[in-house]
PDB file of C-alpha atoms in Angstrom:
ATOM      1  CA  MET A   1      62.521  92.638 135.817  1.00  0.00           C
ATOM      2  CA  LYS A   2      64.203  89.322 135.566  1.00  0.00           C
ATOM      3  CA  ARG A   3      66.103  90.947 132.425  1.00  0.00           C
ATOM      4  CA  ILE A   4      67.017  93.842 134.221  1.00  0.00           C
ATOM      5  CA  LEU A   5      68.029  91.893 137.179  1.00  0.00           C
ATOM      6  CA  LEU A   6      70.205  89.739 134.756  1.00  0.00           C
ATOM      7  CA  THR A   7      71.950  92.502 132.970  1.00  0.00           C
ATOM      8  CA  VAL A   8      73.095  94.130 136.180  1.00  0.00           C
ATOM      9  CA  ALA A   9      74.661  91.016 137.395  1.00  0.00           C
ATOM     10  CA  LEU A  10      76.482  90.478 134.119  1.00  0.00           C
ATOM     11  CA  SER A  11      77.628  93.735 134.439  1.00  0.00           C
ATOM     12  CA  LEU A  12      79.223  93.396 137.928  1.00  0.00           C
ATOM     13  CA  PHE A  13      80.505  90.275 137.128  1.00  0.00           C
ATOM     14  CA  SER A  14      82.344  91.665 134.009  1.00  0.00           C
ATOM     15  CA  GLY A  15      83.447  94.764 135.964  1.00  0.00           C
ATOM     16  CA  LEU A  16      85.056  92.170 138.844  1.00  0.00           C
ATOM     17  CA  ALA A  17      86.610  90.163 135.939  1.00  0.00           C
ATOM     18  CA  LEU A  18      88.333  93.340 134.240  1.00  0.00           C
ATOM     19  CA  ALA A  19      89.361  94.213 138.065  1.00  0.00           C
ATOM     20  CA  ARG A  20      90.798  91.087 138.751  1.00  0.00           C
ATOM     21  CA  THR A  21      92.693  90.972 135.112  1.00  0.00           C
ATOM     22  CA  GLY A  22      93.799  94.733 135.130  1.00  0.00           C
ATOM     23  CA  LEU A  23      92.649  97.358 132.755  1.00  0.00           C
ATOM     24  CA  ASP A  24      94.882  97.412 129.385  1.00  0.00           C
ATOM     25  CA  ALA A  25      93.120  99.851 128.039  1.00  0.00           C
ATOM     26  CA  VAL A  26      94.370 102.522 130.655  1.00  0.00           C
ATOM     27  CA  ALA A  27      97.984 101.346 130.199  1.00  0.00           C
ATOM     28  CA  VAL A  28     100.928 103.806 130.196  1.00  0.00           C
ATOM     29  CA  THR A  29     103.929 102.233 128.443  1.00  0.00           C
ATOM     30  CA  THR A  30     107.348 103.492 129.444  1.00  0.00           C
ATOM     31  CA  HIS A  31     110.412 102.855 126.999  1.00  0.00           C
ATOM     32  CA  ALA A  32     114.197 102.549 127.576  1.00  0.00           C
ATOM     33  CA  ASP A  33     114.860 106.088 126.394  1.00  0.00           C
ATOM     34  CA  GLY A  34     112.179 107.301 129.449  1.00  0.00           C
ATOM     35  CA  SER A  35     109.662 108.364 126.780  1.00  0.00           C
ATOM     36  CA  GLN A  36     105.971 107.011 127.665  1.00  0.00           C
ATOM     37  CA  THR A  37     103.330 105.843 125.407  1.00  0.00           C
ATOM     38  CA  TYR A  38      99.350 106.185 126.283  1.00  0.00           C
ATOM     39  CA  ALA A  39      97.098 103.652 125.402  1.00  0.00           C
ATOM     40  CA  LEU A  40      94.711 104.361 122.591  1.00  0.00           C
ATOM     41  CA  THR A  41      91.825 104.829 125.115  1.00  0.00           C
ATOM     42  CA  ILE A  42      93.896 107.500 127.093  1.00  0.00           C
ATOM     43  CA  GLN A  43      94.544 109.399 123.863  1.00  0.00           C
ATOM     44  CA  ILE A  44      90.794 109.355 122.970  1.00  0.00           C
ATOM     45  CA  LEU A  45      90.038 110.338 126.407  1.00  0.00           C
ATOM     46  CA  LEU A  46      92.600 113.249 126.109  1.00  0.00           C
ATOM     47  CA  LEU A  47      90.964 114.269 122.850  1.00  0.00           C
ATOM     48  CA  MET A  48      87.450 114.287 124.073  1.00  0.00           C
ATOM     49  CA  SER A  49      88.420 116.319 127.021  1.00  0.00           C
ATOM     50  CA  ALA A  50      90.205 118.707 124.496  1.00  0.00           C
ATOM     51  CA  LEU A  51      86.913 119.185 122.480  1.00  0.00           C
ATOM     52  CA  THR A  52      85.119 120.760 125.555  1.00  0.00           C
ATOM     53  CA  LEU A  53      87.777 123.601 125.561  1.00  0.00           C
ATOM     54  CA  LEU A  54      87.344 124.216 121.623  1.00  0.00           C
ATOM     55  CA  PRO A  55      85.098 127.254 122.423  1.00  0.00           C
ATOM     56  CA  ALA A  56      87.431 129.106 124.763  1.00  0.00           C
ATOM     57  CA  LEU A  57      90.471 128.277 122.248  1.00  0.00           C
ATOM     58  CA  LEU A  58      88.350 129.392 119.369  1.00  0.00           C
ATOM     59  CA  LEU A  59      87.845 132.771 121.330  1.00  0.00           C
ATOM     60  CA  ALA A  60      91.443 133.138 122.915  1.00  0.00           C
ATOM     61  CA  MET A  61      94.045 132.032 120.053  1.00  0.00           C
ATOM     62  CA  THR A  62      92.161 132.630 116.959  1.00  0.00           C
ATOM     63  CA  SER A  63      91.184 135.930 114.870  1.00  0.00           C
ATOM     64  CA  PHE A  64      87.694 135.149 116.070  1.00  0.00           C
ATOM     65  CA  THR A  65      87.786 137.908 118.582  1.00  0.00           C
ATOM     66  CA  ARG A  66      88.598 140.836 116.499  1.00  0.00           C
ATOM     67  CA  ILE A  67      86.230 139.930 113.447  1.00  0.00           C
ATOM     68  CA  VAL A  68      83.062 139.517 115.577  1.00  0.00           C
ATOM     69  CA  ILE A  69      83.815 142.789 117.271  1.00  0.00           C
ATOM     70  CA  VAL A  70      84.497 144.421 114.281  1.00  0.00           C
ATOM     71  CA  LEU A  71      80.965 143.184 112.598  1.00  0.00           C
ATOM     72  CA  ALA A  72      78.898 144.138 115.773  1.00  0.00           C
ATOM     73  CA  ILE A  73      80.423 147.580 115.775  1.00  0.00           C
ATOM     74  CA  LEU A  74      79.571 148.093 112.048  1.00  0.00           C
ATOM     75  CA  ARG A  75      76.026 146.704 112.596  1.00  0.00           C
ATOM     76  CA  GLN A  76      75.832 149.510 115.456  1.00  0.00           C
ATOM     77  CA  ALA A  77      77.261 152.067 113.221  1.00  0.00           C
ATOM     78  CA  LEU A  78      74.886 151.336 110.252  1.00  0.00           C
ATOM     79  CA  GLY A  79      71.645 151.671 113.172  1.00  0.00           C
ATOM     80  CA  THR A  80      70.155 148.297 111.776  1.00  0.00           C
ATOM     81  CA  SER A  81      69.418 147.109 115.205  1.00  0.00           C
ATOM     82  CA  GLN A  82      69.421 142.918 114.841  1.00  0.00           C
ATOM     83  CA  THR A  83      70.017 143.218 110.798  1.00  0.00           C
ATOM     84  CA  PRO A  84      71.994 141.347 110.225  1.00  0.00           C
ATOM     85  CA  SER A  85      71.128 139.039 113.158  1.00  0.00           C
ATOM     86  CA  SER A  86      73.806 137.721 115.771  1.00  0.00           C
ATOM     87  CA  GLN A  87      73.586 134.555 114.307  1.00  0.00           C
ATOM     88  CA  VAL A  88      74.611 135.585 110.623  1.00  0.00           C
ATOM     89  CA  LEU A  89      77.333 137.759 112.127  1.00  0.00           C
ATOM     90  CA  VAL A  90      79.083 134.709 114.299  1.00  0.00           C
ATOM     91  CA  ALA A  91      78.586 132.672 111.206  1.00  0.00           C
ATOM     92  CA  LEU A  92      80.222 135.211 109.145  1.00  0.00           C
ATOM     93  CA  ALA A  93      83.055 135.135 111.865  1.00  0.00           C
ATOM     94  CA  LEU A  94      83.459 131.386 112.145  1.00  0.00           C
ATOM     95  CA  PHE A  95      83.985 131.114 108.326  1.00  0.00           C
ATOM     96  CA  MET A  96      86.459 133.983 107.865  1.00  0.00           C
ATOM     97  CA  THR A  97      88.283 132.548 110.908  1.00  0.00           C
ATOM     98  CA  ALA A  98      88.581 128.983 109.152  1.00  0.00           C
ATOM     99  CA  PHE A  99      89.927 131.225 106.152  1.00  0.00           C
ATOM    100  CA  ILE A 100      92.402 133.321 107.906  1.00  0.00           C
ATOM    101  CA  MET A 101      93.590 130.244 110.277  1.00  0.00           C
ATOM    102  CA  MET A 102      93.958 128.070 107.242  1.00  0.00           C
ATOM    103  CA  PRO A 103      97.665 128.482 106.997  1.00  0.00           C
ATOM    104  CA  VAL A 104      98.243 127.804 110.800  1.00  0.00           C
ATOM    105  CA  ALA A 105      95.961 124.840 110.513  1.00  0.00           C
ATOM    106  CA  ASP A 106      97.895 123.600 107.832  1.00  0.00           C
ATOM    107  CA  ARG A 107     101.310 123.825 109.439  1.00  0.00           C
ATOM    108  CA  ILE A 108      99.772 122.124 112.399  1.00  0.00           C
ATOM    109  CA  TYR A 109      98.642 119.241 110.481  1.00  0.00           C
ATOM    110  CA  SER A 110     101.705 118.458 108.411  1.00  0.00           C
ATOM    111  CA  GLU A 111     103.976 119.244 111.284  1.00  0.00           C
ATOM    112  CA  ALA A 112     102.052 117.680 113.990  1.00  0.00           C
ATOM    113  CA  VAL A 113      99.155 115.584 112.951  1.00  0.00           C
ATOM    114  CA  THR A 114     100.731 113.585 110.092  1.00  0.00           C
ATOM    115  CA  PRO A 115     103.861 112.548 111.719  1.00  0.00           C
ATOM    116  CA  TYR A 116     102.159 111.342 114.763  1.00  0.00           C
ATOM    117  CA  LEU A 117      99.489 109.688 112.663  1.00  0.00           C
ATOM    118  CA  GLU A 118     102.439 107.806 111.041  1.00  0.00           C
ATOM    119  CA  ASP A 119     104.121 106.738 114.519  1.00  0.00           C
ATOM    120  CA  LYS A 120     106.827 109.237 114.025  1.00  0.00           C
ATOM    121  CA  ILE A 121     106.505 110.946 116.762  1.00  0.00           C
ATOM    122  CA  GLU A 122     105.049 110.925 120.316  1.00  0.00           C
ATOM    123  CA  LEU A 123     101.852 112.444 121.515  1.00  0.00           C
ATOM    124  CA  GLY A 124     103.755 114.849 123.981  1.00  0.00           C
ATOM    125  CA  SER A 125     106.276 115.743 120.860  1.00  0.00           C
ATOM    126  CA  ALA A 126     103.396 116.258 118.547  1.00  0.00           C
ATOM    127  CA  LEU A 127     101.834 118.883 120.864  1.00  0.00           C
ATOM    128  CA  GLY A 128     105.054 120.656 121.220  1.00  0.00           C
ATOM    129  CA  HIS A 129     105.078 120.913 117.282  1.00  0.00           C
ATOM    130  CA  ALA A 130     101.377 121.892 116.945  1.00  0.00           C
ATOM    131  CA  GLU A 131     102.321 124.962 119.250  1.00  0.00           C
ATOM    132  CA  VAL A 132     104.699 126.585 116.900  1.00  0.00           C
ATOM    133  CA  PRO A 133     102.390 127.861 114.422  1.00  0.00           C
ATOM    134  CA  LEU A 134      99.940 128.858 116.675  1.00  0.00           C
ATOM    135  CA  ARG A 135     102.484 130.625 118.891  1.00  0.00           C
ATOM    136  CA  ASP A 136     104.101 132.185 115.788  1.00  0.00           C
ATOM    137  CA  PHE A 137     100.411 133.566 114.633  1.00  0.00           C
ATOM    138  CA  MET A 138      99.658 135.232 117.936  1.00  0.00           C
ATOM    139  CA  LEU A 139     103.151 136.967 118.459  1.00  0.00           C
ATOM    140  CA  LYS A 140     102.578 138.647 115.036  1.00  0.00           C
ATOM    141  CA  GLN A 141      99.261 140.128 116.703  1.00  0.00           C
ATOM    142  CA  THR A 142     100.387 140.979 120.030  1.00  0.00           C
ATOM    143  CA  ARG A 143     101.870 144.081 120.903  1.00  0.00           C
ATOM    144  CA  GLU A 144     105.004 144.238 122.718  1.00  0.00           C
ATOM    145  CA  SER A 145     103.526 146.590 125.609  1.00  0.00           C
ATOM    146  CA  ASP A 146     100.858 144.109 126.351  1.00  0.00           C
ATOM    147  CA  LEU A 147     103.462 140.987 126.677  1.00  0.00           C
ATOM    148  CA  ASN A 148     105.294 143.479 129.006  1.00  0.00           C
ATOM    149  CA  LEU A 149     102.199 144.028 131.131  1.00  0.00           C
ATOM    150  CA  PHE A 150     101.448 140.345 131.457  1.00  0.00           C
ATOM    151  CA  ALA A 151     105.048 139.411 131.947  1.00  0.00           C
ATOM    152  CA  GLY A 152     104.824 141.845 134.674  1.00  0.00           C
ATOM    153  CA  LEU A 153     102.104 140.754 136.381  1.00  0.00           C
ATOM    154  CA  ALA A 154     103.087 137.140 136.083  1.00  0.00           C
ATOM    155  CA  ARG A 155     106.932 138.098 137.554  1.00  0.00           C
ATOM    156  CA  GLU A 156     108.302 136.728 134.483  1.00  0.00           C
ATOM    157  CA  LYS A 157     111.739 138.575 135.009  1.00  0.00           C
ATOM    158  CA  THR A 158     113.413 137.479 131.750  1.00  0.00           C
ATOM    159  CA  ILE A 159     112.039 135.983 128.390  1.00  0.00           C
ATOM    160  CA  PRO A 160     114.949 135.123 126.297  1.00  0.00           C
ATOM    161  CA  ASP A 161     112.866 135.229 123.362  1.00  0.00           C
ATOM    162  CA  ALA A 162     109.827 134.850 121.658  1.00  0.00           C
ATOM    163  CA  ALA A 163     109.655 130.883 121.548  1.00  0.00           C
ATOM    164  CA  HIS A 164     109.889 131.098 125.450  1.00  0.00           C
ATOM    165  CA  VAL A 165     107.090 133.137 125.857  1.00  0.00           C
ATOM    166  CA  PRO A 166     104.701 130.997 128.372  1.00  0.00           C
ATOM    167  CA  PHE A 167     100.993 130.727 127.249  1.00  0.00           C
ATOM    168  CA  THR A 168      99.600 131.858 130.436  1.00  0.00           C
ATOM    169  CA  VAL A 169     101.348 135.189 129.329  1.00  0.00           C
ATOM    170  CA  LEU A 170     100.935 135.212 125.641  1.00  0.00           C
ATOM    171  CA  VAL A 171      96.997 134.196 125.428  1.00  0.00           C
ATOM    172  CA  PRO A 172      95.913 137.229 127.801  1.00  0.00           C
ATOM    173  CA  SER A 173      98.281 139.201 125.658  1.00  0.00           C
ATOM    174  CA  PHE A 174      97.238 138.162 122.411  1.00  0.00           C
ATOM    175  CA  LEU A 175      93.667 138.972 123.341  1.00  0.00           C
ATOM    176  CA  THR A 176      94.046 142.425 124.821  1.00  0.00           C
ATOM    177  CA  SER A 177      96.052 143.420 121.597  1.00  0.00           C
ATOM    178  CA  GLU A 178      93.207 141.936 119.388  1.00  0.00           C
ATOM    179  CA  LEU A 179      90.572 143.905 121.523  1.00  0.00           C
ATOM    180  CA  LYS A 180      92.450 147.094 121.045  1.00  0.00           C
ATOM    181  CA  THR A 181      93.006 146.504 117.238  1.00  0.00           C
ATOM    182  CA  ALA A 182      89.214 145.624 116.831  1.00  0.00           C
ATOM    183  CA  PHE A 183      87.827 148.933 118.642  1.00  0.00           C
ATOM    184  CA  GLN A 184      90.577 151.045 116.566  1.00  0.00           C
ATOM    185  CA  ILE A 185      89.227 149.347 113.389  1.00  0.00           C
ATOM    186  CA  GLY A 186      85.810 149.943 114.354  1.00  0.00           C
ATOM    187  CA  PHE A 187      86.456 153.593 115.458  1.00  0.00           C
ATOM    188  CA  LEU A 188      87.236 154.147 111.606  1.00  0.00           C
ATOM    189  CA  ILE A 189      84.548 152.272 110.343  1.00  0.00           C
ATOM    190  CA  PHE A 190      82.249 154.500 112.689  1.00  0.00           C
ATOM    191  CA  ILE A 191      83.443 157.796 111.602  1.00  0.00           C
ATOM    192  CA  PRO A 192      81.466 157.920 108.286  1.00  0.00           C
ATOM    193  CA  PHE A 193      78.296 156.773 109.275  1.00  0.00           C
ATOM    194  CA  LEU A 194      78.591 159.420 112.316  1.00  0.00           C
ATOM    195  CA  ILE A 195      79.017 162.146 109.835  1.00  0.00           C
ATOM    196  CA  ILE A 196      76.006 161.310 108.144  1.00  0.00           C
ATOM    197  CA  ASP A 197      73.953 161.293 111.185  1.00  0.00           C
ATOM    198  CA  LEU A 198      75.512 164.736 111.931  1.00  0.00           C
ATOM    199  CA  VAL A 199      74.574 166.177 108.781  1.00  0.00           C
ATOM    200  CA  VAL A 200      70.927 164.928 108.783  1.00  0.00           C
ATOM    201  CA  ALA A 201      70.199 166.295 112.344  1.00  0.00           C
ATOM    202  CA  SER A 202      71.905 169.287 111.263  1.00  0.00           C
ATOM    203  CA  VAL A 203      69.598 169.628 108.394  1.00  0.00           C
ATOM    204  CA  LEU A 204      66.346 168.908 110.387  1.00  0.00           C
ATOM    205  CA  ILE A 205      67.181 171.100 113.255  1.00  0.00           C
ATOM    206  CA  SER A 206      67.437 174.008 110.536  1.00  0.00           C
ATOM    207  CA  MET A 207      64.440 173.305 108.963  1.00  0.00           C
ATOM    208  CA  GLY A 208      62.431 173.063 112.426  1.00  0.00           C
ATOM    209  CA  MET A 209      61.960 169.341 112.583  1.00  0.00           C
ATOM    210  CA  MET A 210      62.965 168.787 115.448  1.00  0.00           C
ATOM    211  CA  MET A 211      60.328 166.045 116.778  1.00  0.00           C
ATOM    212  CA  LEU A 212      61.561 163.963 114.062  1.00  0.00           C
ATOM    213  CA  SER A 213      64.250 161.295 115.073  1.00  0.00           C
ATOM    214  CA  PRO A 214      67.250 161.971 112.822  1.00  0.00           C
ATOM    215  CA  LEU A 215      68.057 157.961 112.857  1.00  0.00           C
ATOM    216  CA  ILE A 216      64.899 157.383 110.625  1.00  0.00           C
ATOM    217  CA  ILE A 217      66.112 159.756 107.956  1.00  0.00           C
ATOM    218  CA  SER A 218      69.541 158.887 108.257  1.00  0.00           C
ATOM    219  CA  LEU A 219      69.342 154.953 107.718  1.00  0.00           C
ATOM    220  CA  PRO A 220      68.476 154.683 104.260  1.00  0.00           C
ATOM    221  CA  PHE A 221      71.408 156.951 103.591  1.00  0.00           C
ATOM    222  CA  LYS A 222      73.904 155.021 105.429  1.00  0.00           C
ATOM    223  CA  ILE A 223      72.570 151.802 103.712  1.00  0.00           C
ATOM    224  CA  MET A 224      72.799 153.376 100.509  1.00  0.00           C
ATOM    225  CA  LEU A 225      76.393 154.606 101.142  1.00  0.00           C
ATOM    226  CA  PHE A 226      77.667 151.168 102.444  1.00  0.00           C
ATOM    227  CA  VAL A 227      75.956 149.207  99.350  1.00  0.00           C
ATOM    228  CA  LEU A 228      77.506 152.023  96.893  1.00  0.00           C
ATOM    229  CA  VAL A 229      80.993 151.390  98.159  1.00  0.00           C
ATOM    230  CA  ASP A 230      80.697 147.799  98.218  1.00  0.00           C
ATOM    231  CA  GLY A 231      81.075 147.867 102.157  1.00  0.00           C
ATOM    232  CA  TRP A 232      80.640 144.121 103.056  1.00  0.00           C
ATOM    233  CA  ALA A 233      83.676 143.140 100.567  1.00  0.00           C
ATOM    234  CA  LEU A 234      85.789 146.341 102.074  1.00  0.00           C
ATOM    235  CA  VAL A 235      85.152 145.184 105.732  1.00  0.00           C
ATOM    236  CA  VAL A 236      85.832 141.754 104.846  1.00  0.00           C
ATOM    237  CA  GLY A 237      88.766 142.222 103.015  1.00  0.00           C
ATOM    238  CA  SER A 238      90.364 144.604 105.430  1.00  0.00           C
ATOM    239  CA  LEU A 239      89.950 142.434 108.349  1.00  0.00           C
ATOM    240  CA  ALA A 240      91.154 139.432 106.385  1.00  0.00           C
ATOM    241  CA  SER A 241      94.346 141.407 105.244  1.00  0.00           C
ATOM    242  CA  SER A 242      94.851 143.013 108.673  1.00  0.00           C
ATOM    243  CA  PHE A 243      96.042 139.607 110.317  1.00  0.00           C
ATOM    244  CA  TYR A 244      98.775 139.175 107.525  1.00  0.00           C
ATOM    245  CA  VAL A 245     100.561 142.491 106.975  1.00  0.00           C
TER     246      VAL A 245
END
């Protein structure tokens, strides 16, 4: 008990001492040209806060959304229920996202991270440089109709060029376009398997086997067709190439 009280007392005394002398750890230095430099602790705090937003950024500003939706539709078209499992699909989507976003990450590292680490630019300028490659990637995948829709909802009357599109307009436009593209690809993937289901159902009805579920009979044929055409390579390769056409 005495040790606990001693520890608390030392903590209070150290806190009072810091309060008297001031916390240099959270200092902001203003230079002659008006620019500001934040202390290292503030930069670490901002970085740790940004890490909590990584899941949202992954979903909203990368290729992850399109990939995971197409893979989920593919599993539904095959009719294999939980095979592959959701964990496997998400893992594949994550690694494909890392592969597709690698050129963007390389540009961000070379244009923003490296100059910032070498003290050539400040944090604000580094964030501005990092925004450009990500903006270029999203604009290439975003439909003009979706941009116009959200620009109208945001009451953005005039946008001079793509470089001036606000992120509050660009991100929902990009997500909407990704959803449209993912469902278009999923529709094309679904058609061959749907034809197999229709053929099997017609054969079973003509044979009078109406009590037998067509899904049980068509599942081996769909798996065989998917394996024979090397379906995983086709789907993964088509998804990766669809972002850089």
